[in-house]
GROMACS .gro file of C-alpha atoms in nm:
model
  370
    1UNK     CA    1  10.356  14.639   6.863
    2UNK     CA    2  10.254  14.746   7.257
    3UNK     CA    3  10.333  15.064   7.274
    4UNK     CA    4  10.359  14.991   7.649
    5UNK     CA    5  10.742  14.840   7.520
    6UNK     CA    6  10.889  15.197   7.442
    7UNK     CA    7  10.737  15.374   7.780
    8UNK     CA    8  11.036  15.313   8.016
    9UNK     CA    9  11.077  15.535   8.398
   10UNK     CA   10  11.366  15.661   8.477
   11UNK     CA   11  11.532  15.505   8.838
   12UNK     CA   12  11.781  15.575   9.067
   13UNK     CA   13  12.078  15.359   9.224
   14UNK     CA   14  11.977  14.979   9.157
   15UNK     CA   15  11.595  15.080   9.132
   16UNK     CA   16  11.577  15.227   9.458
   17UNK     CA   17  11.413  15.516   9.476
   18UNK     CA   18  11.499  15.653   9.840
   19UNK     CA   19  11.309  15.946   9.931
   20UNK     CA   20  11.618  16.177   9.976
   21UNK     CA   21  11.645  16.169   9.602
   22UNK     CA   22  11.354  16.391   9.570
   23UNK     CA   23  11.549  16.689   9.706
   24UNK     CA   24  11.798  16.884   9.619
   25UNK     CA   25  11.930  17.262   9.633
   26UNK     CA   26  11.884  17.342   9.270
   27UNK     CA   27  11.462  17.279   9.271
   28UNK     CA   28  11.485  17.122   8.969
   29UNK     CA   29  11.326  16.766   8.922
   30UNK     CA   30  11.487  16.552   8.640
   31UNK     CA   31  11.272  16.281   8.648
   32UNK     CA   32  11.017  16.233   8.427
   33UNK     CA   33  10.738  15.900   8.384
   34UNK     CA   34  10.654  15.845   8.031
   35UNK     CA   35  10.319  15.688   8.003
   36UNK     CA   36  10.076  15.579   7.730
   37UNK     CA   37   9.957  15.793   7.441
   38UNK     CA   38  10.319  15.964   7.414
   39UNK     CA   39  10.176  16.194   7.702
   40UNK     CA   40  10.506  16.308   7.933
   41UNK     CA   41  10.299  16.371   8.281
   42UNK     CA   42  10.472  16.597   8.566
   43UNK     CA   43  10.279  16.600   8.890
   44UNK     CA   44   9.922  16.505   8.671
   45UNK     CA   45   9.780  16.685   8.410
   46UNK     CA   46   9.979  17.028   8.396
   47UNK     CA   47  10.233  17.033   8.173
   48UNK     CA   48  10.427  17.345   8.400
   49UNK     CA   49  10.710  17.160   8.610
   50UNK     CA   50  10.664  17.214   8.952
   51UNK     CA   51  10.846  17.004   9.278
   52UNK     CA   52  10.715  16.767   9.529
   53UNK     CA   53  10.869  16.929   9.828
   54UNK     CA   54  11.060  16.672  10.064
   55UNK     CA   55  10.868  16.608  10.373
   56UNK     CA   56  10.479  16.616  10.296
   57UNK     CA   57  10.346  16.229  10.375
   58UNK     CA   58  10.702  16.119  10.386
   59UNK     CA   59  10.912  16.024  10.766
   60UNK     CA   60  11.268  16.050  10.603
   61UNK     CA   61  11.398  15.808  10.857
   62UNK     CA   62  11.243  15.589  10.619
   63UNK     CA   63  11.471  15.720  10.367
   64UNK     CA   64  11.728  15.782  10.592
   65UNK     CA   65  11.778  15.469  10.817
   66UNK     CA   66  11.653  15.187  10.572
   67UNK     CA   67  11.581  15.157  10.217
   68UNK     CA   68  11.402  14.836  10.003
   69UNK     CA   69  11.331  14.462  10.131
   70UNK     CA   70  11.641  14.315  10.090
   71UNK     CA   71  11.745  14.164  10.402
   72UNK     CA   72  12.038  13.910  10.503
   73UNK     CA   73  12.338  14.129  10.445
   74UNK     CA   74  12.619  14.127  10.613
   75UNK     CA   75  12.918  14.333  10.493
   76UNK     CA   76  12.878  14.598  10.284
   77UNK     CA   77  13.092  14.615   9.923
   78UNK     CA   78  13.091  14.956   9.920
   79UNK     CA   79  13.225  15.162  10.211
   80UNK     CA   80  13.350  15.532  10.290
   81UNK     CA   81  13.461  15.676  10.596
   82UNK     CA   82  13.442  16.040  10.707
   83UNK     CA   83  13.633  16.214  10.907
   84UNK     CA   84  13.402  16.308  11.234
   85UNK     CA   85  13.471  16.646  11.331
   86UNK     CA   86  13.490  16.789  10.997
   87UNK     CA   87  13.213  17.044  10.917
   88UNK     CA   88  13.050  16.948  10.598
   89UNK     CA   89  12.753  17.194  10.626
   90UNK     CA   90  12.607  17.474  10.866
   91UNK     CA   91  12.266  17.544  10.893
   92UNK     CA   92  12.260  17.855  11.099
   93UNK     CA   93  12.442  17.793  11.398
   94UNK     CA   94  12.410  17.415  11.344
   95UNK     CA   95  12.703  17.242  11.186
   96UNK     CA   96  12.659  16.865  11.061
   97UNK     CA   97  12.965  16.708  11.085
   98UNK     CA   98  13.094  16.416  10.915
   99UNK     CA   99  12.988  16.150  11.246
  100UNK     CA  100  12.603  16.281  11.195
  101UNK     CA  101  12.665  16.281  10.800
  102UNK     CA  102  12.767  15.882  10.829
  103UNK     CA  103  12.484  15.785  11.035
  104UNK     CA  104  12.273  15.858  10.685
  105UNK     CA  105  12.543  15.685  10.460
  106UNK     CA  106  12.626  15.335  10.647
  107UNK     CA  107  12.273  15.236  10.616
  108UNK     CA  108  12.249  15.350  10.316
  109UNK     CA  109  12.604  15.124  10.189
  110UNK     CA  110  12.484  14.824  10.427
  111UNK     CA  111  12.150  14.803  10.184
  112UNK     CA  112  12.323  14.807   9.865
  113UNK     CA  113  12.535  14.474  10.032
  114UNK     CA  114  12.737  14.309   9.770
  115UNK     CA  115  12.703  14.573   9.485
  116UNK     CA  116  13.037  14.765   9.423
  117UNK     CA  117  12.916  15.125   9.392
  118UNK     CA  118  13.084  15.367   9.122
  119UNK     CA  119  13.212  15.683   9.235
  120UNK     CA  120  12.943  15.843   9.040
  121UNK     CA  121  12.710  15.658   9.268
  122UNK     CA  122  12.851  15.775   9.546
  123UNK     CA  123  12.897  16.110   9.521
  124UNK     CA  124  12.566  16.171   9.382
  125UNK     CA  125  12.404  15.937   9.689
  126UNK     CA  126  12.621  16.178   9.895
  127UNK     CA  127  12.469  16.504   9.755
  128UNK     CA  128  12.125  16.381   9.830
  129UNK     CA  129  12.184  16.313  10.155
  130UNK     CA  130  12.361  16.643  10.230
  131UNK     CA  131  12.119  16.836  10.059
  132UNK     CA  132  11.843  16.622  10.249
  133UNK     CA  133  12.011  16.692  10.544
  134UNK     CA  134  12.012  17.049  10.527
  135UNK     CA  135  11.670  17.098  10.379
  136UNK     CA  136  11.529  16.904  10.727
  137UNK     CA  137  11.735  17.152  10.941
  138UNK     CA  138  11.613  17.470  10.795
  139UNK     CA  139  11.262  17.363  10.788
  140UNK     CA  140  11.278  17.257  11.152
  141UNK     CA  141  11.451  17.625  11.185
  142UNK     CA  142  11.129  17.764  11.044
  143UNK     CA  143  10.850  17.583  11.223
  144UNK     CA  144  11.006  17.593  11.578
  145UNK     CA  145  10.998  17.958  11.504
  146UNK     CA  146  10.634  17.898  11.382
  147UNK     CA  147  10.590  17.746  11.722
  148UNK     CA  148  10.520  17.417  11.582
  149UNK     CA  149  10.495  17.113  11.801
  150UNK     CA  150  10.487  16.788  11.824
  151UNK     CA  151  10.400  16.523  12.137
  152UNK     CA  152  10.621  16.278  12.279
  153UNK     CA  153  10.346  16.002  12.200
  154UNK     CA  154  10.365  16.141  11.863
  155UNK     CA  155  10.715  16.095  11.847
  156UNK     CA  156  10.680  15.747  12.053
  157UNK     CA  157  10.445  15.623  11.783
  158UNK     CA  158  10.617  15.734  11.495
  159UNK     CA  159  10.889  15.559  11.595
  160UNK     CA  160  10.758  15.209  11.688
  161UNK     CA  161  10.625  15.221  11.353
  162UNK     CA  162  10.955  15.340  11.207
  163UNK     CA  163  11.164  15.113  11.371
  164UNK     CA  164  10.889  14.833  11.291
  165UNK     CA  165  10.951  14.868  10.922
  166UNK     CA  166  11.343  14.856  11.022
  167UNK     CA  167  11.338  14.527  11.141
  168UNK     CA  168  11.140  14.411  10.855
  169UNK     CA  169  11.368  14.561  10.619
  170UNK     CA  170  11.705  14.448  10.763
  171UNK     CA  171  11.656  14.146  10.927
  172UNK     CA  172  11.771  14.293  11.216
  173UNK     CA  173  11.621  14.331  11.591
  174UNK     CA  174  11.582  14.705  11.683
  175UNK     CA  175  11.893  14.642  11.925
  176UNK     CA  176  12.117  14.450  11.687
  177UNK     CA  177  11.995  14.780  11.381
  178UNK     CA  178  12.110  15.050  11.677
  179UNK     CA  179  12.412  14.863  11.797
  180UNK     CA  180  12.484  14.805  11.378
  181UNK     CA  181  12.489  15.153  11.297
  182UNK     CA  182  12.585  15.302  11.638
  183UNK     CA  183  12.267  15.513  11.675
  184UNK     CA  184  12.087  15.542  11.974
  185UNK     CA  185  11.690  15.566  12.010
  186UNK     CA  186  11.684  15.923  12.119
  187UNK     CA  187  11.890  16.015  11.814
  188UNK     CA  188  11.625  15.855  11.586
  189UNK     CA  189  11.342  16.022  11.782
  190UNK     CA  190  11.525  16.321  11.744
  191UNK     CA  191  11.535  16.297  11.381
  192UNK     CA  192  11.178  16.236  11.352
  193UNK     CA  193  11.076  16.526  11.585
  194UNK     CA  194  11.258  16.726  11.345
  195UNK     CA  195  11.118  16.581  11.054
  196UNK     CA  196  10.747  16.561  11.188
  197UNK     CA  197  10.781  16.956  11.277
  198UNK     CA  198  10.876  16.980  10.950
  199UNK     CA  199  10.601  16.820  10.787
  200UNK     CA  200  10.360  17.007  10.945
  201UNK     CA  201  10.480  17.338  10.905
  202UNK     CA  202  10.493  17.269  10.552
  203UNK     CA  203  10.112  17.133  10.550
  204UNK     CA  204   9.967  17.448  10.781
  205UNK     CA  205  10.173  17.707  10.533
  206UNK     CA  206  10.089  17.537  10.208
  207UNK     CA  207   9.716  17.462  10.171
  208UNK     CA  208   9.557  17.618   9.878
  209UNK     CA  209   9.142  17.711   9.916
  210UNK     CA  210   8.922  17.670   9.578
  211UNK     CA  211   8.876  18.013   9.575
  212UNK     CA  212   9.271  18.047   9.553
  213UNK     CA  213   9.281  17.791   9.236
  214UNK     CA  214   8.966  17.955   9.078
  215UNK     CA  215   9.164  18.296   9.089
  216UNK     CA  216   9.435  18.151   8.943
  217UNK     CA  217   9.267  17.972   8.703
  218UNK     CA  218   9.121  18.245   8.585
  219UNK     CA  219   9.380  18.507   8.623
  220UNK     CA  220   9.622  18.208   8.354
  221UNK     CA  221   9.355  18.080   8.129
  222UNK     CA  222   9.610  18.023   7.838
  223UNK     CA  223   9.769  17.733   8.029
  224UNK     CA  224   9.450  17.571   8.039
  225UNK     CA  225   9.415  17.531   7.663
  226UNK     CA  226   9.435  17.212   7.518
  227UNK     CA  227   9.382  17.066   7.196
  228UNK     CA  228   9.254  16.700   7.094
  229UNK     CA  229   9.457  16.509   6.823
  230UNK     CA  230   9.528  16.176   6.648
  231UNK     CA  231   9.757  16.007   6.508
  232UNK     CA  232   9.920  15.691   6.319
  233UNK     CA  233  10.277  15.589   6.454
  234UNK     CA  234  10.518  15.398   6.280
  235UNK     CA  235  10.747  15.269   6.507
  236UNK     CA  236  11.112  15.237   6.522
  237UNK     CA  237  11.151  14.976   6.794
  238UNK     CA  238  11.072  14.616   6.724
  239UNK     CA  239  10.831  14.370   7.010
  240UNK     CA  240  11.073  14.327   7.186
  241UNK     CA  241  11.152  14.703   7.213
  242UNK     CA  242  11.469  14.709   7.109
  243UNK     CA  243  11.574  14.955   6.837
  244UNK     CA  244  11.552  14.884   6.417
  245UNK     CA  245  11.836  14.948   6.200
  246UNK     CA  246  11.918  15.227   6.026
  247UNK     CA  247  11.748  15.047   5.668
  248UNK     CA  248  11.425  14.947   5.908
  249UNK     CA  249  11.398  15.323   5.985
  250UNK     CA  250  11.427  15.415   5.624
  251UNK     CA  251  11.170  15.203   5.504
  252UNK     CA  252  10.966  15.288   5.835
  253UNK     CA  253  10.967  15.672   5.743
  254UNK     CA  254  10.865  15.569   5.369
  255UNK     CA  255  10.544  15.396   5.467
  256UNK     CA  256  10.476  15.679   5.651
  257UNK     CA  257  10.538  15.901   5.375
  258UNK     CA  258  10.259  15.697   5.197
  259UNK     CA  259  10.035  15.672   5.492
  260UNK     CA  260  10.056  16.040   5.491
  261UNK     CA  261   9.968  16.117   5.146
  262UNK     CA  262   9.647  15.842   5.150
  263UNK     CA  263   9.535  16.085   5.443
  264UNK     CA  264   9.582  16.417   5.262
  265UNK     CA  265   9.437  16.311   4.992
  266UNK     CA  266   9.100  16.215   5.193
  267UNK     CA  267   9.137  15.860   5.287
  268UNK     CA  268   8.998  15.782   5.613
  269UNK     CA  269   9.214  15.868   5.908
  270UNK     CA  270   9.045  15.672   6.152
  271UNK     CA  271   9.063  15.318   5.879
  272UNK     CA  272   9.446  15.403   5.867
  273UNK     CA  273   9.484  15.389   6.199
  274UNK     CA  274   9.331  15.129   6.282
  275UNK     CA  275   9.530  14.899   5.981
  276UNK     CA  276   9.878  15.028   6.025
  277UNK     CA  277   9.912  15.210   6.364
  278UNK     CA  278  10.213  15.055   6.576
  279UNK     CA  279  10.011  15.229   6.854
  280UNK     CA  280   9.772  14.979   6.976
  281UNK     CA  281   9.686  15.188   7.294
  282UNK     CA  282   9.453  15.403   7.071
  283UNK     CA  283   9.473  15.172   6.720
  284UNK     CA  284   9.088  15.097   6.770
  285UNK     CA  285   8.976  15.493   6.836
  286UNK     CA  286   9.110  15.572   6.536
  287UNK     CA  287   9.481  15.682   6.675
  288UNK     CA  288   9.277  15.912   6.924
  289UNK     CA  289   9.525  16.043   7.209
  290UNK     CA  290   9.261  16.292   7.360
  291UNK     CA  291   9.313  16.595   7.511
  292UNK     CA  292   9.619  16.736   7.625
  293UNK     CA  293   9.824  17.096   7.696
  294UNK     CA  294  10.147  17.220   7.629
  295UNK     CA  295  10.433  17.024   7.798
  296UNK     CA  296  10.255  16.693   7.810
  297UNK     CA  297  10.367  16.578   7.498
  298UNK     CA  298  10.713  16.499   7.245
  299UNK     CA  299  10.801  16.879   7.207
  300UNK     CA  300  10.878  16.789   6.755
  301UNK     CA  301  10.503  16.627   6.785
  302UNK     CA  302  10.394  16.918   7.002
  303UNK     CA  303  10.492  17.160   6.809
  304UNK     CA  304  10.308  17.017   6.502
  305UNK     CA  305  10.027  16.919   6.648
  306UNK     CA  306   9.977  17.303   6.795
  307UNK     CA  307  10.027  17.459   6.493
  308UNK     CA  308   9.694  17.268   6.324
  309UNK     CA  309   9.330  17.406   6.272
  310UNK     CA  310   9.089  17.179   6.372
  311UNK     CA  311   9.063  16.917   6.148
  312UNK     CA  312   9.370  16.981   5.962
  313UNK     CA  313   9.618  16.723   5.871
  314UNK     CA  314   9.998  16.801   5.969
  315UNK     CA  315  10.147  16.782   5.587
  316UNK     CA  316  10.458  16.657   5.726
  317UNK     CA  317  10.574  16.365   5.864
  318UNK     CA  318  10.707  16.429   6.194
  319UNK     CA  319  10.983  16.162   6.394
  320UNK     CA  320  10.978  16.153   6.805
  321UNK     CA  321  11.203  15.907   6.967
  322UNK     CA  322  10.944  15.658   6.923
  323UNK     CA  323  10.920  15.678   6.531
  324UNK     CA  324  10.757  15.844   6.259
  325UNK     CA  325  10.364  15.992   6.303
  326UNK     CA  326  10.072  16.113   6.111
  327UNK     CA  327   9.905  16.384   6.285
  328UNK     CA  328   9.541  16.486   6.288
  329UNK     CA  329   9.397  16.765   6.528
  330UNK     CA  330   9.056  16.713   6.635
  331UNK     CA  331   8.927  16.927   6.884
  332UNK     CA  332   9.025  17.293   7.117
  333UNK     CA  333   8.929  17.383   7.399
  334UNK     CA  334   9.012  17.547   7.742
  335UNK     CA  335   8.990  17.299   8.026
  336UNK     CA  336   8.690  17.275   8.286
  337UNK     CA  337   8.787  17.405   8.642
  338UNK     CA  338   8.606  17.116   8.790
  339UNK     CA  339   8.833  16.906   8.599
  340UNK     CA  340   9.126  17.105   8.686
  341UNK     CA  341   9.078  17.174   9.006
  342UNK     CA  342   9.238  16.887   9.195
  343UNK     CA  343   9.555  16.893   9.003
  344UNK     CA  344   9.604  17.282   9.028
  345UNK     CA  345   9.543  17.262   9.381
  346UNK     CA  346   9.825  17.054   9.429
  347UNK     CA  347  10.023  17.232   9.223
  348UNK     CA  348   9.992  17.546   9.363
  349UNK     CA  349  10.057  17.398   9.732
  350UNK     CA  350  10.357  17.266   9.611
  351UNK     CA  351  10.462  17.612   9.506
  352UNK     CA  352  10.418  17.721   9.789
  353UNK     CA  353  10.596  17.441   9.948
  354UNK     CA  354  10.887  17.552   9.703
  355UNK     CA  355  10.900  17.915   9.827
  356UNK     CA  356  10.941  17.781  10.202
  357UNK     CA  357  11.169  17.598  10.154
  358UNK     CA  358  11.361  17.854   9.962
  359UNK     CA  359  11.321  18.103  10.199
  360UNK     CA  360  11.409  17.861  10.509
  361UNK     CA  361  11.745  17.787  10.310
  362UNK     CA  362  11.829  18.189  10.251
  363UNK     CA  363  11.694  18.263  10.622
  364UNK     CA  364  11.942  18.012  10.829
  365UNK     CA  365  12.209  18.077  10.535
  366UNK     CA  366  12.278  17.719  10.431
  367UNK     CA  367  12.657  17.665  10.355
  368UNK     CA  368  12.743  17.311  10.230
  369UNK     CA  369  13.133  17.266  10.246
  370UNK     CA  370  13.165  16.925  10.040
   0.00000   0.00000   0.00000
């Protein structure tokens, strides 16, 4: 069996993935991408969770005034009104009231056309826009007082290429999209003047040297370490990926009860995996999964695979979500800088990143009222 079939990313509302989801108040990202070789990767190769902050690379009119390729729609299903001058959040002495707060949502509704959204939907659609929302305020806060700028031709550009993508998207002249969602074009090239300022007070305040990440890297060697290991899976989901019965899982965990005593007792590891592994990413190396740190992987397998001497055979077997394994380590070592250093550069310049944004949202004392 592929083990491709039991890798499945989690997605937002109806596989949408607007970029307003990527922020929110608490810093904590819940998503996670499961890829091949069991290995659970969070912003590349370090397993330490750390947060792609909201406006690097991104113009959130594009996640604020259109979303996806579906075009054609006419009436939204879903609808919610909201009352105009009510104060939903302050950002300092700016207050976002419920009129700027539905010129994110409509668009937002109007894409999702015939689908009936939940409540659940809703209010969590509604938390990433606030939070979005007030996140772009306070950052434009902080890098007017940075004396950041921007050009009108800047702003001109941005948005002929904005509103380009608009009409692609809806199916809708710029007039007809403005006219739709009463908006003007000086309230869109407002929002991306604030989001471009943004964006590059972000960029100038968060780049990270080599010598920074060689410091660091040397200062934190232990989260460097990695280990090398293999192993056999037995798998608990069938081609099709759906899940075996509770007597397949039984007899599942007896073969690899078996499996694991032929290995203990000397057989060759790399001959087992290659004739009963359900794991045909890394059946023909011998169940090799290479090198990996702490965080990257199952934490049960983790755990068990840490705890080995080179060599050594885990004398259990040991069940992850996917099924049952045999585990072999293979190899220590402490990750190359050279190899390291792309990833930790990002990482660290999203830290940083993290802290502004932080601090912008405790400077301009961010209230959100909903």
């Amino acid at each position: 069996m592929s083990q491709d079939k039991l890798n499945k990313e989690n997605e937002n509302i109806d596989g949408v993935k607007t970029k307003e989801e990527t922020v929110n108040h608490s810093h904590k990202d819940n998503s996670e991408t499961k890829e091949g070789k069991l290995k659970k990767y969070i912003d590349g190769k370090r397993g330490k969770t750390i947060l792609s902050m909201l406006f690097v690379a991104i113009i959130g009119i594009g996640a604020g005034f259109y979303v996806g390729t579906d075009v054609g729609r006419n009436l939204p299903a879903t609808h919610k009104s909201y009352t105009k001058s009510q104060v939903l959040a302050s950002v300092g002495d700016v207050k976002i009231t419920g009129e700027d707060f539905s010129k994110r949502m409509e668009p937002y509704f109007y894409y999702q056309g015939l689908k009936k959204l939940s409540n659940e939907e809703i209010e969590s659609q509604e938390v990433n826009t606030i939070n979005y929302m007030t996140n772009l305020e306070a950052l434009y806060k902080a890098g007017k007082e940075a004396k950041i700028t921007v050009t009108n031709d800047e702003v001109d550009s941005n948005y002929s290429k904005t509103m380009s993508s608009i009409e692609s998207s809806f199916n809708l002249t710029e007039d007809e999209f403005l006219k739709r969602f009463d908006l003007t074009k000086d309230y869109i090239k407002e929002s991306l003047k604030k989001e471009m300022v943004a964006t590059k007070y972000l960029q100038d305040n968060s780049e990270v040297s080599e010598k920074e990440a060689k410091n660091y890297y040397n200062n934190n060697k232990e989260e460097f370490f990695e280990i090398r290991a293999s192993h056999i899976l037995i798998s608990n989901y069938d081609e099709e990926g759906n899940e075996v019965s509770d007597d397949k899982k039984k007899e599942n965990k007896a073969l690899a009860e078996r499996l694991l005593k032929r290995a203990l007792n000397g057989d060759s590891f790399d001959d087992l995996a290659l004739e009963n592994t359900d794991d045909t990413y890394t059946a023909s190396s011998g169940g090799d999964l290479g090198y990996f740190t702490k965080g990257q992987m199952d934490e049960s397998f983790e755990d068990a695979a840490f705890s080995l001497k080179v060599d050594q055979i885990y004398p259990k077997v040991v069940e992850t979500n996917y099924g049952y394994h045999i585990i072999k380590k293979t190899g220590e070592r402490y990750g190359d800088f050279d190899d390291e250093k792309e990833s930790l550069i990002k990482t660290l310049s999203n830290n940083k990143q993290s802290t502004l944004l932080e601090d912008a949202l405790e400077k301009y004392d961010v209230k959100v009222n909903m």
